[in-house]
Coordinates of C-alpha atoms in Angstrom, one line a residue:
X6 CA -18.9 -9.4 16.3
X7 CA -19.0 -7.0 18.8
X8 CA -19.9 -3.1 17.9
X9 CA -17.1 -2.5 19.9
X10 CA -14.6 -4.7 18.7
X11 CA -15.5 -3.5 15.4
X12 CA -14.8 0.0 16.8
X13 CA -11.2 -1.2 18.4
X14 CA -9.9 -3.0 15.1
X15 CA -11.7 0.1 12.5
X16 CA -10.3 2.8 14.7
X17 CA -6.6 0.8 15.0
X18 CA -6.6 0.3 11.2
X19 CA -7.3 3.3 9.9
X20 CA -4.7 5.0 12.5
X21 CA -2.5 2.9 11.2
X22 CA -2.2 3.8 7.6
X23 CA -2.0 7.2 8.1
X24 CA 1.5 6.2 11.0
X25 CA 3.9 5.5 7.9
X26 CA 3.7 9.6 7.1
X27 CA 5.2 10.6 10.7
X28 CA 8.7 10.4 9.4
X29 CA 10.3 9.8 12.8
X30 CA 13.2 6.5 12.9
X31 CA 11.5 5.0 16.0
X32 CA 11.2 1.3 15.0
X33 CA 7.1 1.5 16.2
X34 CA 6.1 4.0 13.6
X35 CA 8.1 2.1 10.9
X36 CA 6.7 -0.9 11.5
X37 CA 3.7 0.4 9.9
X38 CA 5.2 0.7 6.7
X39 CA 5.4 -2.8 5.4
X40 CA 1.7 -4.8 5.6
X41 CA 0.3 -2.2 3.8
X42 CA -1.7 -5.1 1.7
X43 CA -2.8 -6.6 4.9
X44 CA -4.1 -3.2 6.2
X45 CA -6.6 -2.8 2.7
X46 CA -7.7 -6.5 3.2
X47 CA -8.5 -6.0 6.9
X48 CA -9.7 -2.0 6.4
X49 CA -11.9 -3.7 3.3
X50 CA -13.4 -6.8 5.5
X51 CA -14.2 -3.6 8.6
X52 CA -16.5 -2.1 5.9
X53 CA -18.8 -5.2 5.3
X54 CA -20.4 -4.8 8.7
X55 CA -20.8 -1.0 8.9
X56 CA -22.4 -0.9 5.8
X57 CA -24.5 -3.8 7.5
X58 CA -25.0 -1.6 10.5
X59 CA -25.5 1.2 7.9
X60 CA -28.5 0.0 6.6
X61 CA -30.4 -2.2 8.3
X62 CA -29.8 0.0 11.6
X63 CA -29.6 3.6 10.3
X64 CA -26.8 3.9 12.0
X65 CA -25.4 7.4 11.5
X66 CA -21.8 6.3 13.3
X67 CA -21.9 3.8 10.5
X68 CA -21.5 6.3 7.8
X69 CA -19.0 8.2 9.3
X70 CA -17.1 4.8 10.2
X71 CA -17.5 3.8 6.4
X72 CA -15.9 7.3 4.9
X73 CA -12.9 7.0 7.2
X74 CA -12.7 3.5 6.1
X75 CA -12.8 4.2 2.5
X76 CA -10.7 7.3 2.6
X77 CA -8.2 5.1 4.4
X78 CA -8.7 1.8 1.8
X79 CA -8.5 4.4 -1.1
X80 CA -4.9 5.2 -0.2
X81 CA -3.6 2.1 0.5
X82 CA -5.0 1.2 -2.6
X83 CA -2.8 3.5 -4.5
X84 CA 0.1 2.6 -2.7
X85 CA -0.3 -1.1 -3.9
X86 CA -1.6 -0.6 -6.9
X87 CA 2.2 0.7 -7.9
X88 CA 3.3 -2.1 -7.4
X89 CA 1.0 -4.2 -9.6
X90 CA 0.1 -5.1 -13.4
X91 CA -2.5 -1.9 -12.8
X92 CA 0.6 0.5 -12.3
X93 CA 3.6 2.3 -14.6
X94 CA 6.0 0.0 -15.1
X95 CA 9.4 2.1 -14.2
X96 CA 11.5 -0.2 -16.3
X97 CA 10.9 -1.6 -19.9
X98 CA 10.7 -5.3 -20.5
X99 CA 13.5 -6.9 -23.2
X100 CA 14.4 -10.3 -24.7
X101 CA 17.5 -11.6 -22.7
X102 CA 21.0 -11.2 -24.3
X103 CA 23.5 -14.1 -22.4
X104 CA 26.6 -11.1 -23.7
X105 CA 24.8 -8.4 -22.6
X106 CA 22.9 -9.5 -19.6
X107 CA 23.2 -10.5 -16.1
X108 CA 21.4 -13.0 -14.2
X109 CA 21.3 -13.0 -10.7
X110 CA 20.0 -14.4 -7.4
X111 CA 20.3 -13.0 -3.8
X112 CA 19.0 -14.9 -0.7
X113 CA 18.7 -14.4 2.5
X114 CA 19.0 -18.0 4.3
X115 CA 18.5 -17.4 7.9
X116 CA 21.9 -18.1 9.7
X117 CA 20.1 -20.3 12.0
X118 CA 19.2 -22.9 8.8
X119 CA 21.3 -25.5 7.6
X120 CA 19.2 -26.2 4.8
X121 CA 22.8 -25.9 2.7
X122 CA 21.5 -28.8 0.1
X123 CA 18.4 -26.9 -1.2
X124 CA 20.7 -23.5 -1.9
X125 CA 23.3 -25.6 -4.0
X126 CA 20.2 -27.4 -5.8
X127 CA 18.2 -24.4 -6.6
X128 CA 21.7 -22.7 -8.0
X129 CA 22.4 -26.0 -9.7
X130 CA 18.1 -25.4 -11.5
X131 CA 18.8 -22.0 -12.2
X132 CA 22.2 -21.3 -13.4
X133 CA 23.1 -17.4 -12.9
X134 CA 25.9 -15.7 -13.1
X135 CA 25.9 -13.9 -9.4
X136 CA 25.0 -15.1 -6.5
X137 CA 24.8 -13.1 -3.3
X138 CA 23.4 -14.5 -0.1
X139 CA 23.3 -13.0 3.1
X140 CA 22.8 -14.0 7.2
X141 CA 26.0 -16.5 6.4
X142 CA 28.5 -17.9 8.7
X143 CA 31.4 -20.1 8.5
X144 CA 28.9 -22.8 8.3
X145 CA 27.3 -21.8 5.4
X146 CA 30.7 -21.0 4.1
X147 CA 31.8 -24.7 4.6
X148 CA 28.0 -25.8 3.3
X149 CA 28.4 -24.1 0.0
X150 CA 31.7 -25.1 -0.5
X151 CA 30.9 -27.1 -3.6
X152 CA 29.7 -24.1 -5.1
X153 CA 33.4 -22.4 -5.9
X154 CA 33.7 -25.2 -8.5
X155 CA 31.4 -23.9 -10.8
X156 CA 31.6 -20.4 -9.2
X157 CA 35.4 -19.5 -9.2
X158 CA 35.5 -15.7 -8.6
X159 CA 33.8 -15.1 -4.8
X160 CA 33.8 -12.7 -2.5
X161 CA 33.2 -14.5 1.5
X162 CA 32.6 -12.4 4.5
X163 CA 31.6 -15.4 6.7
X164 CA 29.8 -13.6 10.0
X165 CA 28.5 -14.9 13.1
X166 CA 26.4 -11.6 14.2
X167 CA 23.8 -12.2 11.2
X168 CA 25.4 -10.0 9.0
X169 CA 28.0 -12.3 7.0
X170 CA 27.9 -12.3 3.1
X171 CA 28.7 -14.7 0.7
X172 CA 29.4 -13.5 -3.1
X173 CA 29.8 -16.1 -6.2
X174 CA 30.3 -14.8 -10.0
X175 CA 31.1 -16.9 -12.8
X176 CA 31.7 -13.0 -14.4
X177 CA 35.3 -11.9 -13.7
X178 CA 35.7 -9.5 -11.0
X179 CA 37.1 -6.1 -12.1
X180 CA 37.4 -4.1 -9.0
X181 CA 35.8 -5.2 -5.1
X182 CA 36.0 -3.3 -2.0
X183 CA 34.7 -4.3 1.6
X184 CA 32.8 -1.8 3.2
X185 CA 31.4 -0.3 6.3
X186 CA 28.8 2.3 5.8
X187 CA 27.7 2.9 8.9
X188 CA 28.3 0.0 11.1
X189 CA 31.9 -1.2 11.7
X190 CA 30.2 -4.7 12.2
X191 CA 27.9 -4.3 9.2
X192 CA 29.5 -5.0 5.6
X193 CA 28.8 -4.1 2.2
X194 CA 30.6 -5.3 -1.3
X195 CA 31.3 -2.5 -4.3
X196 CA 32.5 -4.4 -7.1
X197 CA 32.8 -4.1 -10.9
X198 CA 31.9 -7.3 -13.1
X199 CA 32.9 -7.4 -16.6
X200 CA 30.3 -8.8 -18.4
X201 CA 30.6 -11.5 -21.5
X202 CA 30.8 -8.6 -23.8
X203 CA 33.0 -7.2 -22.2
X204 CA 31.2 -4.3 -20.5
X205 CA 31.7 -3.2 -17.0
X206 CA 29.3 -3.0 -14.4
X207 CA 28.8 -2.1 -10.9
X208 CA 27.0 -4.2 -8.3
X209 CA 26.5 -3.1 -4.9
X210 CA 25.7 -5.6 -2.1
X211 CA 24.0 -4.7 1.1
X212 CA 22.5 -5.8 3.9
X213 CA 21.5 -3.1 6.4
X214 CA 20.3 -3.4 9.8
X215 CA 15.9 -3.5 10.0
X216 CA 14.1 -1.6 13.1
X217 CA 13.2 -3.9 15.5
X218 CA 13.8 -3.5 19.3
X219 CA 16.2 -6.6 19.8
X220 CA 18.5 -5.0 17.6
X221 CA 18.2 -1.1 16.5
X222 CA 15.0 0.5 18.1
X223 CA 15.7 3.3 14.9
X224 CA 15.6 2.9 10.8
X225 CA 18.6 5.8 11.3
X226 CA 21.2 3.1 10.6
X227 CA 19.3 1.8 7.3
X228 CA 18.3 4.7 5.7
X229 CA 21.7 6.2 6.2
X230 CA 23.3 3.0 4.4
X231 CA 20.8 2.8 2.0
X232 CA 21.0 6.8 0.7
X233 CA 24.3 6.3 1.0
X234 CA 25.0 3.8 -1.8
X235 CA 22.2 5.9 -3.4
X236 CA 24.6 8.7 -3.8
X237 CA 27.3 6.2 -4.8
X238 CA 25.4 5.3 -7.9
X239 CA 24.1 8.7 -9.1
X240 CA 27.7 9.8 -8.9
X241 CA 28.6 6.2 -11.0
X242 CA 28.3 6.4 -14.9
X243 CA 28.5 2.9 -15.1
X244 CA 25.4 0.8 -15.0
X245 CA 25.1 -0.2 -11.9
X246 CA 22.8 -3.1 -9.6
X247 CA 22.0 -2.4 -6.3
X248 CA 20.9 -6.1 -4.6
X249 CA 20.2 -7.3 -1.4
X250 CA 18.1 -7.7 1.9
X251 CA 17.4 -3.7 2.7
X252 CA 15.3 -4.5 5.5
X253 CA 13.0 -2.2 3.9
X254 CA 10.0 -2.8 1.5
X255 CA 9.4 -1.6 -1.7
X256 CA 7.0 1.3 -1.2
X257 CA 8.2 3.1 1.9
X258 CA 9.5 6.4 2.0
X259 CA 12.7 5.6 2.8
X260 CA 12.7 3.6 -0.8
X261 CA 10.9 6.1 -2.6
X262 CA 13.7 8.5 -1.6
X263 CA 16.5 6.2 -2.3
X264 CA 14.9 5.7 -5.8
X265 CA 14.7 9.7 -6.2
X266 CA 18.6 10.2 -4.9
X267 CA 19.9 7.4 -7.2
X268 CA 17.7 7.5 -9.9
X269 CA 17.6 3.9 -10.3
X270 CA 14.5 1.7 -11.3
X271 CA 12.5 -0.6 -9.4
X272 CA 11.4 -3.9 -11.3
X273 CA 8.5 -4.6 -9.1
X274 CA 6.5 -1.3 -10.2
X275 CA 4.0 -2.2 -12.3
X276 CA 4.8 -5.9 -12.3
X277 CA 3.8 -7.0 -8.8
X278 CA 4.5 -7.3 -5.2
X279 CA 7.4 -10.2 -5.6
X280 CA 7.3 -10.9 -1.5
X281 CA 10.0 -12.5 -0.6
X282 CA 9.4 -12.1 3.6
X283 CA 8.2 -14.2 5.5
X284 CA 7.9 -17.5 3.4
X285 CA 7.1 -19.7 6.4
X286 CA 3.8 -17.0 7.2
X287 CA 1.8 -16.9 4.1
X288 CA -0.6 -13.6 5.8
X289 CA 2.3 -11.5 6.8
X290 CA 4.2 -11.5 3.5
X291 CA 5.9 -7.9 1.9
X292 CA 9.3 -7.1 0.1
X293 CA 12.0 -7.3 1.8
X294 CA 14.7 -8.3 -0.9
X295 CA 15.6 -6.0 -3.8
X296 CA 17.3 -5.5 -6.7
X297 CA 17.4 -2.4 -8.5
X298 CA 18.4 -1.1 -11.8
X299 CA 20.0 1.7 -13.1
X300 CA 19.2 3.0 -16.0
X301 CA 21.1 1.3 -18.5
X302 CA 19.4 -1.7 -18.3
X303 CA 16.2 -3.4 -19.5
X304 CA 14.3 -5.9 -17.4
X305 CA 13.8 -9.9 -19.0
X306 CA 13.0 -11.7 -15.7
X307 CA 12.0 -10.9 -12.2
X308 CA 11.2 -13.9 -10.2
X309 CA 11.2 -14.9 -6.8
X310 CA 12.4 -18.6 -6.3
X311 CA 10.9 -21.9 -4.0
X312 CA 11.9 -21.6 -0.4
X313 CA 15.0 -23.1 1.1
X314 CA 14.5 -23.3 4.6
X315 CA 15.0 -19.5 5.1
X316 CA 12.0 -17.3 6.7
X317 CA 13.0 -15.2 3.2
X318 CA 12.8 -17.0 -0.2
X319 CA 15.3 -16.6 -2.9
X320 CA 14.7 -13.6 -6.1
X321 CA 16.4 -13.9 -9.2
X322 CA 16.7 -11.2 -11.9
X323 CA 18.1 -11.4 -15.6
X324 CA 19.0 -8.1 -17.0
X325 CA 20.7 -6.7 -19.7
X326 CA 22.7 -3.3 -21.0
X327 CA 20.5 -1.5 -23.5
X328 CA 21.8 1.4 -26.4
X329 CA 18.7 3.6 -24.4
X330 CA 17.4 4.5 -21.1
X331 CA 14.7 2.0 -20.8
X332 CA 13.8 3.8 -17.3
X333 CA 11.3 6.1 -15.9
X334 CA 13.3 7.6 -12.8
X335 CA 11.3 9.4 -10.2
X336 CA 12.3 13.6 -9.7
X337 CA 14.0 14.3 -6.5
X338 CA 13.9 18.2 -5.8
X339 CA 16.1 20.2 -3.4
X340 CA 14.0 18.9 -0.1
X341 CA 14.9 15.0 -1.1
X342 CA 18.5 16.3 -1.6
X343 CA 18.4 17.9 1.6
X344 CA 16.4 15.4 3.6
X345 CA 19.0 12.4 2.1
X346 CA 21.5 14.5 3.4
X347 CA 20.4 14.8 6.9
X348 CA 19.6 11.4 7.2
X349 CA 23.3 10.0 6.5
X350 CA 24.2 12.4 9.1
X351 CA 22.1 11.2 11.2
X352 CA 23.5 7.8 11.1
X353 CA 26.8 8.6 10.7
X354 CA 26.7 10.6 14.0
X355 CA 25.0 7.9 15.8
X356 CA 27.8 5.7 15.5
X357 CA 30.9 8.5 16.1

């Protein structure tokens, strides 16, 4: 290769890790957030030939290539690390309880698939209790139609614009409202499940808008939704789910923050990285799809599913209520409070 190739790619890579901390919306800097496992791959691959260069050249450039290198590895190695069998699990693992617990799955199928056959058969393998699924139209409403035999209690919001939602419980349905956070075009589902036992709890559904310049050159829109139904659930003493395609992975700021407003639990944390985005490009593959936990529950599974046509594959959870708090919330002080705050301003005025 090159030395000055080598230069190009070191000098791009180690710029951007450090992007992702310039908290500005604009869709380039928050790009940066989610191959943050490529970046240490690629960061750890520059170091092999400037050590090279290092010593069998004496190369002083080479050192000082190799600390910035390292500095930069070091820190994306703590950032993924979280969200491995190395780091702190947030949420305690528990045998499931079929009275107590809730299994779900949430997909996002890619409007433009009409793969409906391999959705119904992975329901028909896996048998939860809530489905939500999201990027559906009136043809995927029509396509899953067999579904509301064994799913009677549903929730449709068949959408053309890549935002539709489909919703199937077995669990009766308490309480549901329709929403629009931000984005009269854009929905949400609040609804209260009762479980087998009996007990009540709240799921919210979601499906922001992601930062990309065909659709919203800003994150405004999605972190306002997001903190939003953050503040929803701190203010909720039910327990409480919050599933869907967030656009967003699992370690960004944005995330972090929602996890600090709501102080809910992320399964992935010292578990692993779960991708579920983009399942037809094995390199470029981060969390996109979530479900977190308030904390009421304990964890039993975490798992994300075979593929189904989608550019997203399928992630399924089982749950259950717990007599303790089996979480390990993250603090937010009066500077997340405030920052939420001005954020959901931000994206409600955008839209007035």
């Amino acid at each position: 290769m090159p030395i000055y190739v080598l230069r190009i790619i070191s000098a791009f890579f180690i710029l951007a890790t450090w992007i992702p901390f310039i908290k500005w919306d604009y869709w380039w800097i928050r790009v940066f957030d989610y191959p943050q496992l490529q970046k240490l791959v690629i960061i750890i691959l520059c170091v092999l030939p400037w050590t090279y260069l290092a010593f069998e050249e004496a190369s002083p450039e080479s050192f000082i290539w190799i600390a910035l290198l390292l500095i930069a590895g070091t820190h994306l190695f703590r950032k993924v690390k979280i969200f491995s069998p190395l780091g702190k699990k947030m949420i305690d693992s528990i045998a499931y309880d079929e009275e107590n617990g809730i299994y779900i799955l949430v997909g996002n199928v890619y409007q433009f698939n009409t793969h409906y056959q391999k959705v119904i058969d992975l329901v028909q393998q896996t048998n939860p209790d809530l489905i939500f699924l999201v990027e559906t139209d009136k043809a995927w409403e029509v396509g899953l139609k067999s579904l509301e035999k064994q799913y009677p209690n549903t929730i449709l919001i068949p959408l053309d614009n890549t935002y539709g939602m489909l919703l199937y419980t077995k669990l009766e349905i308490v309480r549901h409202e329709i929403k629009y956070l931000i984005d009269e075009e854009i929905p949400s589902i609040e609804l209260e499940i009762k479980l087998k036992s009996g007990k009540i709890i709240t799921v919210y559904a979601i499906h922001p808008t992601p930062p990309v310049p065909n659709e919203n050159p800003k994150s405004t829109d999605r972190d306002a939704e997001i903190l939003i139904v953050g503040k929803k659930v701190k203010a909720n003493p039910k327990p409480s789910l919050v599933i869907g395609d967030l656009n967003d992975v699992a370690w960004s700021y944005t995330t972090e923050l929602f996890l600090k407003i709501s102080e809910m639990a992320d399964p992935r944390r010292g578990r692993g990285l779960y991708s579920t985005f983009h399942a037809k490009i094995p390199l470029l593959r981060w969390p996109l799809d979530h479900i977190f936990l308030s904390k009421h529950f304990g964890l039993s599974e975490l798992k994300v599913q075979s593929g189904i046509g989608s550019d997203h594959f399928p992630i399924s959870m089982k749950a259950v209520i717990t007599e303790k708090n089996t979480t390990d919330q993250l603090d937010a002080n009066e500077e997340d409070h405030q920052e939420a705050i001005e954020k959901i301003e931000n994206g409600i005025s955008d839209r007035s």
